[in-house]
């Protein structure tokens, strides 16, 4: 089954390092049956355009402003990244929700801005360990979806991928079981059915992120209810990332 494999570089690598990475990836990714997307820092997008245009690899950013333009020092807009050939943007990553205090209202506006500019959105949702321990994980994520997708039309969901990233598993993958992921995927589908329709819940793409490495990727990506993976640390090594991205699932 064709999967979506998304690399989130977070704040790692320089543009020069990324150039070498992208050249290797573009060559190695040839013939892959999967959809491969790399999301480096903004400063690397010019390099991505130069090296990855016309290759099998698509690229995107890790964030955008909710505004189209204006007096917003330090911000980057959707049309700026689109102009550099970005196809995707990650929105609502837990690091932005927690460290940069992004709330669901802001995330909702960012999604609308991304979609209005023709970008595909990787919307991250996921609970903390505290929420999981309180047995509130499913309710918490359903509420995130409810708030984040407010006002998004059913036909726009074609451009939205939901990434389930349990916060406690990011960087480690510790103790996440296939059953945990399956239960959350079912809850996400239920919420999409509730918010939209049965058809929408069947069509929605759901990927998993949090500690996907060379050790466990086969197990994660062979789960038939998952459409792919969002990979942090392991994507930084181009050889490791290509192994994951090229596999037939
Ligand atoms: P790791 O793969 O390093 O756990 O990171 C996951 C993540 O946050 C991707 O967005």
XYZ file of C-alpha atoms and ligand atoms in Angstrom:
259
model
C 0.000 0.000 0.000
C 1.233 3.465 -0.920
C 2.080 5.503 2.190
C 2.780 9.150 2.947
C 6.173 9.544 4.592
C 6.744 13.019 6.009
C 10.069 14.259 7.406
C 9.952 16.969 10.056
C 13.454 18.384 10.432
C 12.380 20.661 13.297
C 15.186 23.225 13.947
C 18.022 21.090 12.635
C 20.583 21.331 9.795
C 21.860 24.339 7.842
C 20.793 25.161 4.269
C 24.171 23.882 3.003
C 23.772 20.603 4.836
C 20.242 20.340 3.503
C 21.481 20.808 -0.061
C 23.621 17.697 0.200
C 20.751 15.857 1.896
C 18.231 16.833 -0.789
C 20.549 15.809 -3.621
C 21.026 12.373 -2.110
C 17.349 11.982 -1.312
C 16.221 13.009 -4.806
C 18.487 10.348 -6.309
C 17.703 7.633 -3.803
C 13.945 8.219 -3.814
C 13.633 7.417 -7.508
C 11.308 4.494 -8.010
C 9.711 4.762 -4.566
C 6.014 3.956 -4.587
C 5.350 6.151 -1.556
C 4.635 9.866 -1.371
C 7.668 11.459 0.233
C 7.534 14.932 1.766
C 10.347 16.783 3.529
C 9.647 19.729 5.813
C 12.928 21.499 6.582
C 13.219 24.953 8.214
C 11.988 27.914 6.114
C 15.558 28.962 5.301
C 16.001 25.745 3.320
C 12.998 26.107 1.017
C 14.954 27.909 -1.731
C 17.336 24.958 -1.733
C 14.396 22.563 -1.817
C 13.038 24.378 -4.863
C 16.409 24.205 -6.602
C 17.113 20.555 -5.867
C 13.765 18.825 -5.446
C 11.644 20.448 -8.194
C 10.779 17.774 -10.711
C 11.902 14.979 -8.369
C 9.790 12.363 -6.615
C 10.127 14.294 -3.353
C 7.682 17.023 -2.367
C 8.422 19.543 0.343
C 6.767 21.860 2.796
C 7.208 24.049 5.863
C 6.772 23.382 9.558
C 4.568 26.376 10.263
C 2.971 29.482 8.713
C 1.399 32.677 9.967
C -2.377 32.752 10.208
C -2.259 36.131 8.434
C -1.767 36.676 4.705
C 0.721 39.572 5.112
C 1.310 42.725 7.148
C 3.286 44.214 9.987
C 4.247 40.909 11.600
C 7.990 40.975 12.127
C 9.571 37.558 11.851
C 6.517 35.783 10.471
C 6.291 33.795 7.224
C 3.089 33.621 5.179
C 1.461 30.799 3.265
C 1.942 32.475 -0.116
C 5.656 32.968 0.570
C 6.225 29.242 0.992
C 3.837 28.428 -1.853
C 5.890 30.727 -4.093
C 8.923 28.582 -3.262
C 7.097 25.474 -4.420
C 6.018 24.155 -1.032
C 3.071 21.776 -1.284
C 2.618 21.040 2.413
C 2.646 22.720 5.794
C 2.686 21.119 9.228
C 0.215 22.864 11.524
C -0.432 22.361 15.235
C 2.683 20.389 16.077
C 2.765 19.769 19.832
C 6.024 21.701 20.094
C 4.224 24.753 18.720
C 1.193 24.140 20.902
C 3.238 23.821 24.091
C 6.439 25.855 23.589
C 4.869 28.646 21.495
C 1.469 28.569 23.172
C -0.503 28.027 19.959
C -4.119 27.328 20.777
C -6.813 25.624 18.713
C -8.301 28.953 17.567
C -4.977 30.021 16.069
C -4.404 26.579 14.589
C -7.866 26.726 13.009
C -7.021 30.088 11.396
C -3.681 28.748 10.157
C -5.406 25.769 8.531
C -7.857 28.089 6.765
C -5.024 30.308 5.534
C -3.036 27.292 4.310
C -6.003 25.850 2.424
C -6.900 29.222 0.913
C -3.364 29.338 -0.497
C -3.515 25.868 -2.005
C -1.309 24.143 0.568
C -1.886 20.671 1.938
C -2.027 20.574 5.716
C -0.512 18.004 8.038
C -2.546 18.698 11.176
C -0.893 17.320 14.305
C -2.989 16.198 17.234
C -2.081 14.193 20.303
C -2.337 13.979 24.057
C 0.147 14.422 26.903
C 1.048 11.582 29.251
C -0.977 13.254 31.967
C -4.082 13.254 29.764
C -3.491 9.620 28.812
C -3.018 8.614 32.446
C -6.357 10.285 33.226
C -7.921 8.132 30.468
C -8.894 11.249 28.552
C -6.720 10.745 25.448
C -9.520 9.921 22.998
C -11.800 12.705 24.240
C -8.924 15.185 24.195
C -7.928 14.458 20.589
C -11.554 14.491 19.417
C -11.939 17.943 20.952
C -8.745 19.127 19.244
C -10.214 18.028 15.895
C -13.528 19.637 16.671
C -11.841 23.003 17.360
C -9.101 22.827 14.738
C -11.444 21.914 11.883
C -14.213 24.394 12.688
C -15.462 25.976 9.459
C -13.392 23.685 7.215
C -15.595 22.231 4.473
C -15.811 18.530 3.740
C -14.328 18.933 0.250
C -11.317 20.702 1.791
C -10.493 17.614 3.856
C -8.886 16.187 0.725
C -6.034 18.566 1.463
C -5.809 17.693 5.148
C -3.822 14.821 6.648
C -4.229 14.132 10.357
C -1.007 13.218 12.152
C -1.533 11.481 15.467
C 1.496 12.281 17.594
C 1.167 11.321 21.256
C 3.350 13.939 22.954
C 4.822 11.394 25.331
C 6.070 9.253 22.448
C 7.868 12.012 20.541
C 11.599 11.417 20.556
C 11.281 7.951 22.032
C 8.289 5.966 20.787
C 8.308 4.542 24.285
C 5.508 2.172 25.143
C 3.221 3.006 22.210
C 1.424 -0.112 21.075
C -0.307 -0.815 17.774
C -3.490 -1.095 19.823
C -3.023 2.455 21.190
C -2.596 3.783 17.665
C -5.552 1.783 16.354
C -7.854 3.031 19.119
C -6.874 6.626 18.383
C -7.291 6.184 14.628
C -10.790 4.831 15.271
C -11.577 7.787 17.539
C -10.325 10.230 14.903
C -12.459 8.558 12.242
C -15.484 8.675 14.543
C -14.963 12.381 15.091
C -14.633 13.026 11.362
C -17.841 11.069 10.812
C -19.561 13.123 13.513
C -18.278 16.434 12.120
C -18.718 15.571 8.430
C -19.930 12.218 7.129
C -19.273 8.508 6.937
C -17.733 9.073 3.509
C -15.348 11.706 4.903
C -14.284 9.426 7.759
C -13.490 6.628 5.305
C -11.476 8.973 3.099
C -9.482 10.880 5.697
C -5.730 10.212 5.737
C -4.258 9.500 9.153
C -0.535 9.144 9.786
C 1.411 8.411 12.965
C 4.405 10.199 14.479
C 6.422 9.708 17.630
C 9.579 7.642 17.831
C 9.406 6.043 14.392
C 12.900 4.645 13.805
C 14.682 2.034 11.725
C 13.834 -0.446 14.458
C 10.048 -0.092 14.452
C 9.082 1.506 11.111
C 8.018 -1.750 9.457
C 5.652 -2.541 12.284
C 4.151 0.970 12.264
C 3.872 1.386 8.521
C 2.426 -2.043 7.911
C -0.609 -1.150 10.045
C -3.270 -1.058 7.356
C -5.344 1.573 9.164
C -2.467 4.067 8.902
C -1.732 6.072 5.761
C 1.843 6.876 6.688
C 4.244 8.362 9.205
C 5.617 11.708 10.386
C 9.267 11.266 11.257
C 11.456 13.562 13.343
C 14.879 12.440 14.589
C 15.311 9.518 12.198
C 14.713 11.696 9.109
C 17.912 13.640 9.776
C 20.032 10.808 8.419
C 19.286 10.662 4.715
C 20.236 6.984 4.439
C 17.948 5.995 7.308
C 15.113 8.140 5.998
C 15.404 6.695 2.517
C 15.227 3.140 3.821
C 11.866 4.003 5.393
C 10.614 6.088 2.479
C 11.463 3.521 -0.207
C 9.974 0.419 1.363
C 6.860 -1.177 -0.134
C 4.165 -1.442 2.490
P 10.486 11.825 16.489
O 10.380 10.984 15.247
O 11.871 12.344 16.732
O 9.903 11.122 17.670
O 9.612 13.139 16.249
C 8.293 12.988 15.917
C 7.771 14.315 15.546
O 7.546 15.158 16.389
C 7.556 14.567 14.120
O 6.772 15.694 13.929
